mmCIF file of C-alpha atoms (C1' of nucleotides) in Angstrom:
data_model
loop_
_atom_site.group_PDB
_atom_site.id
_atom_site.type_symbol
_atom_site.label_atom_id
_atom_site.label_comp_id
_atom_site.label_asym_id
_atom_site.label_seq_id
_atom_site.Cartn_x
_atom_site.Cartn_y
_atom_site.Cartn_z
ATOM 1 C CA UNK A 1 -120.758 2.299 -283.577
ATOM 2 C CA UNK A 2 -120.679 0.787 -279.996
ATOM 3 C CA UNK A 3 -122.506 0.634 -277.398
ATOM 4 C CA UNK A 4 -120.780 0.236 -273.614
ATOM 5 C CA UNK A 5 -123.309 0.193 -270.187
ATOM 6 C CA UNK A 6 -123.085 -0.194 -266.521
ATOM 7 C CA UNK A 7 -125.166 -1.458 -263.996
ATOM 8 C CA UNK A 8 -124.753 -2.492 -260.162
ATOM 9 C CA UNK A 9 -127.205 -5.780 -260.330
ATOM 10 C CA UNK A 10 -127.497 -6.381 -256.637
ATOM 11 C CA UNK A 11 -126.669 -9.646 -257.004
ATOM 12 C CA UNK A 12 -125.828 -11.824 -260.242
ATOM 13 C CA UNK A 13 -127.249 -14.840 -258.294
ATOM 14 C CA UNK A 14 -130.360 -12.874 -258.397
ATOM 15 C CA UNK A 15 -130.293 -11.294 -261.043
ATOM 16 C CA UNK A 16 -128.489 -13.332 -263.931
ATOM 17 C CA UNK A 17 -131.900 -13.887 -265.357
ATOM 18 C CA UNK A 18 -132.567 -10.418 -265.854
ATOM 19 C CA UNK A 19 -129.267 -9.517 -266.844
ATOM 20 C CA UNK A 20 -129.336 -12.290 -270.136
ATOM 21 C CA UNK A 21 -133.440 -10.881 -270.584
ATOM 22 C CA UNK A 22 -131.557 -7.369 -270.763
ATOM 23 C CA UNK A 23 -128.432 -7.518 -272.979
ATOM 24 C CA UNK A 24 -130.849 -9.897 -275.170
ATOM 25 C CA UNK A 25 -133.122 -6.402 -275.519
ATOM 26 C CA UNK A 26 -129.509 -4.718 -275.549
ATOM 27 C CA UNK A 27 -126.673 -6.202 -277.080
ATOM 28 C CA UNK A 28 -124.565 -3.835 -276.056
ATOM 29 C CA UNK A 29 -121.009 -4.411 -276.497
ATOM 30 C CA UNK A 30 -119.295 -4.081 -273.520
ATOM 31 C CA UNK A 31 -121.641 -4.010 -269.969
ATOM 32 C CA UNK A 32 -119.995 -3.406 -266.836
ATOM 33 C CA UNK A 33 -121.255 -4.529 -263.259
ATOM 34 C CA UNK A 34 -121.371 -4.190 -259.851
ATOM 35 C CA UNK A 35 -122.178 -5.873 -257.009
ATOM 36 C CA UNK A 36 -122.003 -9.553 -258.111
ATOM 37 C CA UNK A 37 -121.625 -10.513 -254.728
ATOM 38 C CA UNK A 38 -120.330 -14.402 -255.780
ATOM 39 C CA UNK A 39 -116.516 -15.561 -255.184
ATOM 40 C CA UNK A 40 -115.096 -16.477 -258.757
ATOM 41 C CA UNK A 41 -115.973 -19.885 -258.230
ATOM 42 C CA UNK A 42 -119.374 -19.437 -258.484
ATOM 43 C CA UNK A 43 -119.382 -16.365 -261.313
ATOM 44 C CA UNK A 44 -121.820 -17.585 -263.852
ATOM 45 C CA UNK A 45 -118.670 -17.222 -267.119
ATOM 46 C CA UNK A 46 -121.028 -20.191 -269.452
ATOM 47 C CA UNK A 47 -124.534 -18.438 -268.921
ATOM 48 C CA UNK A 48 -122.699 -15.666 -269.893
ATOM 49 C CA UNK A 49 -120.648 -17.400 -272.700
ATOM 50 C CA UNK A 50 -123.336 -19.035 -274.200
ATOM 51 C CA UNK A 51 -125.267 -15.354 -274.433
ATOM 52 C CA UNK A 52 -122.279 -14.319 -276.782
ATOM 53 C CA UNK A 53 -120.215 -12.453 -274.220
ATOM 54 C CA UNK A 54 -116.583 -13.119 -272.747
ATOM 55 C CA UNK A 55 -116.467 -12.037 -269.224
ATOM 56 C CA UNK A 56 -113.618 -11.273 -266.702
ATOM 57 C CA UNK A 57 -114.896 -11.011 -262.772
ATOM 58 C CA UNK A 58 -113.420 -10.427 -259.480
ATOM 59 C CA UNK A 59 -115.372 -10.648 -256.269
ATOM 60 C CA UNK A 60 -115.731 -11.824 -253.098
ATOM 61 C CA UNK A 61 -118.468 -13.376 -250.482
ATOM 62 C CA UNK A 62 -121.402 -11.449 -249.317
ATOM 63 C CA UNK A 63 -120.256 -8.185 -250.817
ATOM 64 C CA UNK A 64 -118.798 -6.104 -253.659
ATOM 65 C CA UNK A 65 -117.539 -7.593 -256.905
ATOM 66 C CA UNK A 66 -117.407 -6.820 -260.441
ATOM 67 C CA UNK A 67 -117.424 -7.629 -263.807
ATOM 68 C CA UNK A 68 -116.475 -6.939 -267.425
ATOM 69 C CA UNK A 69 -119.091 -8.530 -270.256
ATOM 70 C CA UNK A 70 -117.724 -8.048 -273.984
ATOM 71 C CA UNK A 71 -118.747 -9.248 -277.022
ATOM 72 C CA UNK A 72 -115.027 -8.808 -278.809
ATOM 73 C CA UNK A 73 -112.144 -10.100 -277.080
ATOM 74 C CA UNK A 74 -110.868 -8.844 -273.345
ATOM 75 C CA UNK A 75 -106.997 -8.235 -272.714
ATOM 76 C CA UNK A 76 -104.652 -6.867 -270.113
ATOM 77 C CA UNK A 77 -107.115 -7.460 -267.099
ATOM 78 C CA UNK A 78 -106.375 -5.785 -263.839
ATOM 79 C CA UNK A 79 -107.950 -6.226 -260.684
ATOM 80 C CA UNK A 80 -108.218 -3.724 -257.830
ATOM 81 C CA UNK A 81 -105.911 0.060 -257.633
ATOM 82 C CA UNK A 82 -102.566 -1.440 -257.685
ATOM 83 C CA UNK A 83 -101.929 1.697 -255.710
ATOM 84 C CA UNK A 84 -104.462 1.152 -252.854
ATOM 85 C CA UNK A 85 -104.294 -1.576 -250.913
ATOM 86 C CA UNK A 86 -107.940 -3.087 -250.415
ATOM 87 C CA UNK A 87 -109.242 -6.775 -249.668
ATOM 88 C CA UNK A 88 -112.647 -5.058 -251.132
ATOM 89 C CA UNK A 89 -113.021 -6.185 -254.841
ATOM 90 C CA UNK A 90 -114.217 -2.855 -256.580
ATOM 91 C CA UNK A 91 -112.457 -2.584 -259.988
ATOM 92 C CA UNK A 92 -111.516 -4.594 -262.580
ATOM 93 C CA UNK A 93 -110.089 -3.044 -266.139
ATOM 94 C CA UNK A 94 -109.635 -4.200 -269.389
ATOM 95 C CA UNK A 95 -108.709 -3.418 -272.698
ATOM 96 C CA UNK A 96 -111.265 -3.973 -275.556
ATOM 97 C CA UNK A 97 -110.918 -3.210 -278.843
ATOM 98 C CA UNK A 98 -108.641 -0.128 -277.945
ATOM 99 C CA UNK A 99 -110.552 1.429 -275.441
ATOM 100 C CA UNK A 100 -109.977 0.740 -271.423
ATOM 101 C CA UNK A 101 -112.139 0.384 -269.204
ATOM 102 C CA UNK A 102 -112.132 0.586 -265.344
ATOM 103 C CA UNK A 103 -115.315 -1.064 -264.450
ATOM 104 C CA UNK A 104 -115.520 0.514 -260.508
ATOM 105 C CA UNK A 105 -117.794 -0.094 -257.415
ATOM 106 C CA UNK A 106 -116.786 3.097 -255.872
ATOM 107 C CA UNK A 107 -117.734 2.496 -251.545
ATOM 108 C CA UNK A 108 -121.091 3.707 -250.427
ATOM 109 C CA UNK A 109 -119.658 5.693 -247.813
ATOM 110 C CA UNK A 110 -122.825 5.024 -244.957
ATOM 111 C CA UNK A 111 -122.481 8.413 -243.725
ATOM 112 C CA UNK A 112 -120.054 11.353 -243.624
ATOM 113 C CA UNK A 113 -119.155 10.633 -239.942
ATOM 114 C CA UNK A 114 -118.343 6.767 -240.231
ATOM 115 C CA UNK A 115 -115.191 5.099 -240.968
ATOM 116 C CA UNK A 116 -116.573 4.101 -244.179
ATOM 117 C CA UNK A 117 -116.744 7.568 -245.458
ATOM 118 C CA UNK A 118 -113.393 8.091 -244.272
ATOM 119 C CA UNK A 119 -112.476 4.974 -246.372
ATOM 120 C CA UNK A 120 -114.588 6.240 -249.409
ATOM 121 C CA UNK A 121 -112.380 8.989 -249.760
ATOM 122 C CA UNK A 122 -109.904 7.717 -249.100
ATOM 123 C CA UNK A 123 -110.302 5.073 -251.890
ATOM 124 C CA UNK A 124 -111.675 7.938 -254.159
ATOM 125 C CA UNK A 125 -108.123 10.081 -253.847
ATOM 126 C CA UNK A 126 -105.996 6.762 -254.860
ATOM 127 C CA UNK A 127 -108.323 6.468 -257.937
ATOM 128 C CA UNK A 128 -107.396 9.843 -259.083
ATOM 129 C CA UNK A 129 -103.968 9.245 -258.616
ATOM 130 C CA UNK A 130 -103.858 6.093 -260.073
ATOM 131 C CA UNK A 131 -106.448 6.911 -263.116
ATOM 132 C CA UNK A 132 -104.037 9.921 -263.850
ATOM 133 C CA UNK A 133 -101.268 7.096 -264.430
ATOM 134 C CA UNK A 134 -103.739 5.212 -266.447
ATOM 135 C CA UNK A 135 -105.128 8.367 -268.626
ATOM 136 C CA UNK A 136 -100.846 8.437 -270.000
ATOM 137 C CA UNK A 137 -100.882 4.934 -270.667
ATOM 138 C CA UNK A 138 -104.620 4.860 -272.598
ATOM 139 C CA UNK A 139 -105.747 8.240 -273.793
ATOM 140 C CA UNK A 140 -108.983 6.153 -274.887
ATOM 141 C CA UNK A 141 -110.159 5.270 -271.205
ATOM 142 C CA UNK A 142 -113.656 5.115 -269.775
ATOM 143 C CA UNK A 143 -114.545 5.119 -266.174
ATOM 144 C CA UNK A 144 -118.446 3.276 -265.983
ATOM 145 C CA UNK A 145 -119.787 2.199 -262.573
ATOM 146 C CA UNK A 146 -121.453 2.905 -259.840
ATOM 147 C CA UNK A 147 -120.060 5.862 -258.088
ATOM 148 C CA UNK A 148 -122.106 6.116 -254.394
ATOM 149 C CA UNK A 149 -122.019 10.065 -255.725
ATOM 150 C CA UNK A 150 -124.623 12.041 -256.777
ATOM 151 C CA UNK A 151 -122.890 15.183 -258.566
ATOM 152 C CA UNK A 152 -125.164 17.940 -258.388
ATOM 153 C CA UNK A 153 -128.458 18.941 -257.198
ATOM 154 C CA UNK A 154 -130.436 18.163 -260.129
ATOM 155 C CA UNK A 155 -129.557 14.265 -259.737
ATOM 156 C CA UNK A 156 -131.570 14.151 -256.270
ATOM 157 C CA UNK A 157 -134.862 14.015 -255.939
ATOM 158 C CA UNK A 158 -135.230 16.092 -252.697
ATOM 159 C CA UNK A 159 -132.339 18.007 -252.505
ATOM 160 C CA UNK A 160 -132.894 20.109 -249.039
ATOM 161 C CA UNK A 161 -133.694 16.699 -247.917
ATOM 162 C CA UNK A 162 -130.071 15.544 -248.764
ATOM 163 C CA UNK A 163 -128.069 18.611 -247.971
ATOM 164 C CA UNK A 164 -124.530 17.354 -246.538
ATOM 165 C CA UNK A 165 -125.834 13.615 -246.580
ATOM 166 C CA UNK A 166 -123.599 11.147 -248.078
ATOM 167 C CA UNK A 167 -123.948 10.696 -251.588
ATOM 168 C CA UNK A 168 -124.212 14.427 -252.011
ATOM 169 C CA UNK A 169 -121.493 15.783 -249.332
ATOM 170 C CA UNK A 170 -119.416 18.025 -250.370
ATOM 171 C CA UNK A 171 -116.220 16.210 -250.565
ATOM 172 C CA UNK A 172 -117.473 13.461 -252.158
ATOM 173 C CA UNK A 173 -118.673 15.449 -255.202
ATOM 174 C CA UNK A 174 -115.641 17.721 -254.934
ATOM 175 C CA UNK A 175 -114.036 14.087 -255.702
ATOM 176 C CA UNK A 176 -116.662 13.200 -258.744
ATOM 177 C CA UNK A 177 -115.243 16.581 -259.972
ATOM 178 C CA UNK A 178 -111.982 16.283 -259.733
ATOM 179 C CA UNK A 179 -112.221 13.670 -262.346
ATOM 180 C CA UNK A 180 -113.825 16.134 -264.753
ATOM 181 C CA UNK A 181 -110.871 18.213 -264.395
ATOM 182 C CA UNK A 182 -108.542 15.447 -264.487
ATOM 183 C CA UNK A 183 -110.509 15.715 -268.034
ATOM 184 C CA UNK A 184 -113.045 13.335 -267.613
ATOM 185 C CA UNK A 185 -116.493 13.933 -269.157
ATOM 186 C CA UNK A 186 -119.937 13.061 -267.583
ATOM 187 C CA UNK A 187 -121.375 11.143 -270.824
ATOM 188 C CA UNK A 188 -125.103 11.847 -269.727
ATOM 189 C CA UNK A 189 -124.313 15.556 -269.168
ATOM 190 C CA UNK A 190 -122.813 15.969 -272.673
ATOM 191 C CA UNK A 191 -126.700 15.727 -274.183
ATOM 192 C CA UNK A 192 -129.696 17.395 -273.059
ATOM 193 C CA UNK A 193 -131.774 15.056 -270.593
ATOM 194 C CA UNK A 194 -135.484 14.830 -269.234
ATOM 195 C CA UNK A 195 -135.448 16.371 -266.125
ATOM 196 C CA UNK A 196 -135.782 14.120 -262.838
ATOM 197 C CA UNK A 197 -134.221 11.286 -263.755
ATOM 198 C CA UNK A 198 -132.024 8.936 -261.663
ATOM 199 C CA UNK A 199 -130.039 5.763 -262.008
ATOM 200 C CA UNK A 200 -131.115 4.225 -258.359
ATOM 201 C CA UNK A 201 -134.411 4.398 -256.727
ATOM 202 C CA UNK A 202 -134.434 3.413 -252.740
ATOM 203 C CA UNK A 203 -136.957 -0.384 -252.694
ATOM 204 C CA UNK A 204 -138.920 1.505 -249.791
ATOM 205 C CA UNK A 205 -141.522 3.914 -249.851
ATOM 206 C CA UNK A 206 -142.321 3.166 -253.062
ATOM 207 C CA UNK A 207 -138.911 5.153 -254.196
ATOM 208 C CA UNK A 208 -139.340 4.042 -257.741
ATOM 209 C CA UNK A 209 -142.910 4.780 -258.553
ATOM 210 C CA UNK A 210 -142.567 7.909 -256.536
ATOM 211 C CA UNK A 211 -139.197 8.439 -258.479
ATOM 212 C CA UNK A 212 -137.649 9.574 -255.320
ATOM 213 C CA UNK A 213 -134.297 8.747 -256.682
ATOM 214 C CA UNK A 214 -130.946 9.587 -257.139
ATOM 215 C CA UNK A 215 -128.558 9.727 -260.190
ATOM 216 C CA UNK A 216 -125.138 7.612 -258.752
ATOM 217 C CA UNK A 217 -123.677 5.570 -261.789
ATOM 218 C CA UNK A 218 -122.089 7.072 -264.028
ATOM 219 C CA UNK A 219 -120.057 6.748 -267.497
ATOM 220 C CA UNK A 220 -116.793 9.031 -267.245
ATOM 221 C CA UNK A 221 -114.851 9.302 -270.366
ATOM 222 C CA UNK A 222 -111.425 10.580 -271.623
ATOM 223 C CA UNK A 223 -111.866 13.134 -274.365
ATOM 224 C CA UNK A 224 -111.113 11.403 -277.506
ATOM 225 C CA UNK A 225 -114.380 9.168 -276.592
ATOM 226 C CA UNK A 226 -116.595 11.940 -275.563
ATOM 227 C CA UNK A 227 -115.379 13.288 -278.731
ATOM 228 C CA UNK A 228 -117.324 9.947 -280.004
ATOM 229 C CA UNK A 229 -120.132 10.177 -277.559
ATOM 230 C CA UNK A 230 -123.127 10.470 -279.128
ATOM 231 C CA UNK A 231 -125.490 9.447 -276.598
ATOM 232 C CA UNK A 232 -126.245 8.651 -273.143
ATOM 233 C CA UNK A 233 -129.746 7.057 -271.501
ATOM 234 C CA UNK A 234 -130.745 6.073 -268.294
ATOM 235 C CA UNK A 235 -132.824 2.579 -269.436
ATOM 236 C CA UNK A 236 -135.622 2.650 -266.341
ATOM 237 C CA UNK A 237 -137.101 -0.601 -268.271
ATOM 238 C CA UNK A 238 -135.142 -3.334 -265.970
ATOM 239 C CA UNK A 239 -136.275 -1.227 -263.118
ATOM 240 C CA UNK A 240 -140.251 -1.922 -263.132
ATOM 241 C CA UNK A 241 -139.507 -5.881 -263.864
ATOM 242 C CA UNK A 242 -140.236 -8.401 -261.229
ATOM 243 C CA UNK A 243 -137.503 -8.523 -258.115
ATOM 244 C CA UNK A 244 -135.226 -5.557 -259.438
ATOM 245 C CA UNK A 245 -132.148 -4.376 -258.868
ATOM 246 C CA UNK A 246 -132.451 -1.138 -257.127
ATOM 247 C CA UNK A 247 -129.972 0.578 -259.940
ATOM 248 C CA UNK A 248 -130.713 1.022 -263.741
ATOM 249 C CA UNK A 249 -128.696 0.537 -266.463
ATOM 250 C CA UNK A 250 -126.868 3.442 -267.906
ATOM 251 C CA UNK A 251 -125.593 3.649 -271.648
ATOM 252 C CA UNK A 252 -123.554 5.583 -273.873
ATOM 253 C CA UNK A 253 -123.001 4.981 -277.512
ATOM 254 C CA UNK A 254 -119.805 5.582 -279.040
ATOM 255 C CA UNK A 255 -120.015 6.381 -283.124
ATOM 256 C "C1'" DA B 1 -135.924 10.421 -234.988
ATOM 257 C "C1'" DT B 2 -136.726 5.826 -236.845
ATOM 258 C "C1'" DG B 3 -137.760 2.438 -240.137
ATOM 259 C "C1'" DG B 4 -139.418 1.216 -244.213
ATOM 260 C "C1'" DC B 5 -136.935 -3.056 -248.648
ATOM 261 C "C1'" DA B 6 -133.837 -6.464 -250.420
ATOM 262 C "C1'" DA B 7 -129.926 -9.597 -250.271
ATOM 263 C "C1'" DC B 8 -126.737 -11.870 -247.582
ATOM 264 C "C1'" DT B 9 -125.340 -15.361 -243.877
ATOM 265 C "C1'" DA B 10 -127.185 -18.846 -241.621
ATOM 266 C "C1'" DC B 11 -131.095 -20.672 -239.299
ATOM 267 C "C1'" DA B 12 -132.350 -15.923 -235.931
ATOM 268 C "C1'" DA B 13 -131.536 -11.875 -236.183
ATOM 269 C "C1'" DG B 14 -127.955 -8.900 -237.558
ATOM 270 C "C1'" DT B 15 -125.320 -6.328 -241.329
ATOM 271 C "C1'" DT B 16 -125.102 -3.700 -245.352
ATOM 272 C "C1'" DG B 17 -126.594 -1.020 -248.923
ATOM 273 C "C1'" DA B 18 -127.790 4.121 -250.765
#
DNA sequence: ATGGCAACTACAAGTTGA
């Protein structure tokens, strides 16, 4: 049994400390995140060592980056779509223990008539292509990270409020499922869930205790591991701590 | 309709996120 997670941190600087407090409560085996926002020179690799957990990061100033935490040994790292072109660090993938992993901080998009949206789908369309490469090469491959997509109605809070917004426009969840087709599986989907509950909670208007939130990371997983899926949670617990990340963890267990 | 919060850069206020 295994247990693999992803969460966007906003900001290891920040949020190191509650990261080690976390995988202390969860020693999950393999944790995925986003957002690091440090250059490699500054990742925090012996905090992380010294908590029993190799690591493999790529990032960049300001914004972005991401990394890989294992407890059992990390090969064959890639950073970035070799297929796309993008000075953005928002995947890094690894082998562990047989499985891959593309650990991905898919754009936020801003809104559907900005250049960034263009550029999330952009982005999103030379995942597919390259992901279908990578599903020949490692039938045992899971996609965790934070997507900027909320799939369906039932992971937003308000959903007339959202109609067309980004996050929930149409072509960017016509993207989310193309990757079910491409036979991914949505590991929280595959189990029945408590209605109403999200992944990332906005830090104004009270967003979290008002749970006006949305459900945007995500665990995607080949078939022969949601074959092995036997659960998926939403852990809200790092969300109420002091100074939070605006994302919760999300975990799937793999028998 | 706008901004609201948080983190960043940089030192003030602007940018980005979702």
């Amino acid at each position: 049994m295994k247990k693999i997670a992803t969460w966007n941190v906003n900001s290891l600087k920040v949020r190191l400390p509650q990261v080690l407090q976390w995988l202390g409560d969860n020693p999950v085996d393999v944790l995925c995140l986003q957002e690091t926002k440090l250059t490699d020179d500054k990742f925090p690799q012996a905090e992380i060592n010294a908590a029993g957990y190799e690591v493999v990061f790529s990032g960049q100033k300001t914004y972005n980056g991401v990394a890989i935490l294992s407890r059992h040994p990390i090969t064959d790292v890639v950073k970035n779509n070799p297929l796309f072109e993008d000075e953005q660090q928002r995947i890094i993938a690894a082998t562990i223990e047989g499985v891959r992993y593309v650990c991905a901080y898919i754009p936020n998009g801003q809104a559907p008539d900005s250049e960034k949206y263009q550029y999330k789908l952009k982005w999103l369309a030379a995942l597919h292509e390259w992901l279908a490469q990578e599903q020949l090469l490692h039938p045992r491959l899971a996609l965790l990270g934070d997507y900027n997509i909320a799939p369906e109605d039932r992971d937003v809070h308000d959903p007339a409020a959202w109609v067309g917004q980004n996050l929930v426009s149409e072509p960017e969840r016509a993207a989310f499922f193309h990757l079910e087709k491409m036979g991914f599986t949505d590991a929280f989907r595959k189990f029945e869930q408590p209605e109403k509950l999200y992944s990332w909670w906005d830090y104004r208007q009270m967003g979290f205790r008002l749970n006006k939130g949305l459900r945007i990371d995500h665990i995607l997983l080949t078939a022969p591991l949601a074959a092995q899926c036997t659960a998926c949670v939403i852990d809200k617990v790092p969300r109420k701590w002091e100074q939070p990340s605006d994302h919760a963890p999300v975990v799937a267990t793999l028998d």
